Amino acid sequence: MPQALLVAMPQALLVAMPQALLVAMPQALLVAMPQALLVAMPQALLVAMPQALLVAMPQALLVAMPQALLVAMPQALLVAMPQALLVAMPQALLVAMPQALLVAMPQALLVAMPQALLHITAIG
């Protein structure tokens, strides 16, 4: 599917795609999605994405996700994110994460976070 077609799809069509189709999309197509489309995806679809696709998302897309979607991600996906992506998250998103998710993060990720973020998280 050419990028232009995907970008031109109405949200209703994208949201109606079966998980199997979305999961089979090449990374290049997913990365080319406009933020508005990604943000409009139902939680179930986003949660069903393979780690490799999620990890390949550009920081700008991930950072633009609404808190509700990020918070709904399974621990395994969040824990599999590269440090650079996690560190690039805005403070508001990180602070909104449930404690269980933060506690489940590997030490290496927590240690790599800027002190300012950790301080705010601890207070929050």
CSV table of C-alpha atoms in Angstrom, one decimal:
chain,number,residue,atom,x,y,z
A,1,MET,CA,0.0,0.0,0.0
A,2,PRO,CA,1.5,3.3,-1.0
A,3,GLN,CA,2.1,5.9,1.8
A,4,ALA,CA,-0.2,8.4,0.1
A,5,LEU,CA,-3.1,6.0,0.3
A,6,LEU,CA,-2.6,5.3,4.0
A,7,VAL,CA,-2.3,8.9,4.9
A,8,ALA,CA,-5.5,9.7,2.9
A,9,MET,CA,-7.5,7.0,4.7
A,10,PRO,CA,-10.4,8.2,6.8
A,11,GLN,CA,-9.9,7.5,10.5
A,12,ALA,CA,-13.0,5.3,10.5
A,13,LEU,CA,-11.4,2.9,8.0
A,14,LEU,CA,-8.1,2.7,9.8
A,15,VAL,CA,-9.8,2.0,13.1
A,16,ALA,CA,-11.9,-0.7,11.4
A,17,MET,CA,-8.8,-2.6,10.2
A,18,PRO,CA,-8.3,-6.1,11.6
A,19,GLN,CA,-5.3,-6.4,13.9
A,20,ALA,CA,-3.7,-8.9,11.6
A,21,LEU,CA,-3.5,-6.3,8.8
A,22,LEU,CA,-2.2,-3.6,11.0
A,23,VAL,CA,0.5,-5.9,12.5
A,24,ALA,CA,1.5,-6.9,9.0
A,25,MET,CA,2.2,-3.3,7.9
A,26,PRO,CA,5.8,-2.5,7.1
A,27,GLN,CA,7.5,-0.1,9.5
A,28,ALA,CA,7.9,2.5,6.8
A,29,LEU,CA,4.1,2.8,6.4
A,30,LEU,CA,3.5,3.0,10.1
A,31,VAL,CA,6.1,5.6,10.6
A,32,ALA,CA,4.6,7.6,7.8
A,33,MET,CA,1.2,7.8,9.5
A,34,PRO,CA,0.1,11.3,10.5
A,35,GLN,CA,-0.1,11.9,14.3
A,36,ALA,CA,-3.9,12.4,14.1
A,37,LEU,CA,-4.4,8.9,12.7
A,38,LEU,CA,-2.2,7.2,15.3
A,39,VAL,CA,-3.8,9.1,18.1
A,40,ALA,CA,-7.2,8.0,16.9
A,41,MET,CA,-6.4,4.3,17.0
A,42,PRO,CA,-8.3,2.3,19.6
A,43,GLN,CA,-6.2,1.1,22.5
A,44,ALA,CA,-6.8,-2.6,21.5
A,45,LEU,CA,-5.1,-2.0,18.1
A,46,LEU,CA,-2.1,-0.2,19.6
A,47,VAL,CA,-1.7,-2.8,22.3
A,48,ALA,CA,-1.7,-5.5,19.7
A,49,MET,CA,1.3,-4.1,17.8
A,50,PRO,CA,4.4,-6.1,17.9
A,51,GLN,CA,7.3,-4.6,19.9
A,52,ALA,CA,9.4,-4.1,16.8
A,53,LEU,CA,6.9,-1.8,15.2
A,54,LEU,CA,6.4,0.3,18.4
A,55,VAL,CA,10.1,0.5,19.0
A,56,ALA,CA,10.6,1.8,15.4
A,57,MET,CA,8.2,4.7,15.8
A,58,PRO,CA,9.8,8.1,15.6
A,59,GLN,CA,10.0,10.0,19.0
A,60,ALA,CA,7.7,12.7,17.7
A,61,LEU,CA,4.8,10.2,17.2
A,62,LEU,CA,5.3,8.5,20.5
A,63,VAL,CA,5.5,11.8,22.4
A,64,ALA,CA,2.3,12.9,20.7
A,65,MET,CA,0.3,9.9,22.0
A,66,PRO,CA,-2.4,10.8,24.5
A,67,GLN,CA,-1.7,9.8,28.1
A,68,ALA,CA,-4.6,7.3,28.1
A,69,LEU,CA,-3.1,5.3,25.3
A,70,LEU,CA,0.4,5.2,26.8
A,71,VAL,CA,-0.9,4.2,30.2
A,72,ALA,CA,-2.9,1.4,28.6
A,73,MET,CA,0.2,-0.2,27.1
A,74,PRO,CA,1.2,-3.6,28.5
A,75,GLN,CA,4.3,-3.5,30.7
A,76,ALA,CA,6.2,-5.8,28.3
A,77,LEU,CA,5.9,-3.2,25.4
A,78,LEU,CA,6.9,-0.3,27.6
A,79,VAL,CA,9.8,-2.1,29.1
A,80,ALA,CA,11.0,-3.1,25.6
A,81,MET,CA,11.3,0.6,24.4
A,82,PRO,CA,14.8,1.8,23.8
A,83,GLN,CA,16.2,4.2,26.4
A,84,ALA,CA,16.3,7.1,24.0
A,85,LEU,CA,12.5,7.0,23.4
A,86,LEU,CA,11.7,6.8,27.1
A,87,VAL,CA,14.0,9.6,28.0
A,88,ALA,CA,12.5,11.7,25.3
A,89,MET,CA,9.0,11.5,26.7
A,90,PRO,CA,7.5,14.7,28.1
A,91,GLN,CA,7.4,14.8,32.0
A,92,ALA,CA,3.7,15.0,32.0
A,93,LEU,CA,3.4,11.6,30.3
A,94,LEU,CA,5.9,9.9,32.5
A,95,VAL,CA,4.3,11.3,35.6
A,96,ALA,CA,0.9,10.0,34.5
A,97,MET,CA,2.2,6.4,34.3
A,98,PRO,CA,0.8,4.1,36.9
A,99,GLN,CA,3.4,3.1,39.6
A,100,ALA,CA,3.1,-0.5,38.6
A,101,LEU,CA,4.6,0.3,35.2
A,102,LEU,CA,7.4,2.4,36.6
A,103,VAL,CA,8.2,-0.3,39.1
A,104,ALA,CA,8.4,-2.9,36.4
A,105,MET,CA,10.9,-1.0,34.3
A,106,PRO,CA,14.4,-2.5,34.3
A,107,GLN,CA,17.0,-0.6,36.4
A,108,ALA,CA,19.0,0.3,33.3
A,109,LEU,CA,16.1,2.3,32.0
A,110,LEU,CA,15.5,4.1,35.2
A,111,VAL,CA,19.1,4.9,35.7
A,112,ALA,CA,19.3,6.4,32.2
A,113,MET,CA,16.5,8.8,32.9
A,114,PRO,CA,17.5,12.4,33.6
A,115,GLN,CA,17.4,13.1,37.4
A,116,ALA,CA,14.8,15.9,36.9
A,117,LEU,CA,12.4,13.3,35.5
A,118,LEU,CA,13.0,10.8,38.3
A,119,HIS,CA,12.6,13.6,40.9
A,120,ILE,CA,9.2,14.6,39.5
A,121,THR,CA,8.1,11.0,39.2
A,122,ALA,CA,9.0,10.4,42.8
A,123,ILE,CA,7.0,13.4,43.9
A,124,GLY,CA,4.1,12.6,41.7
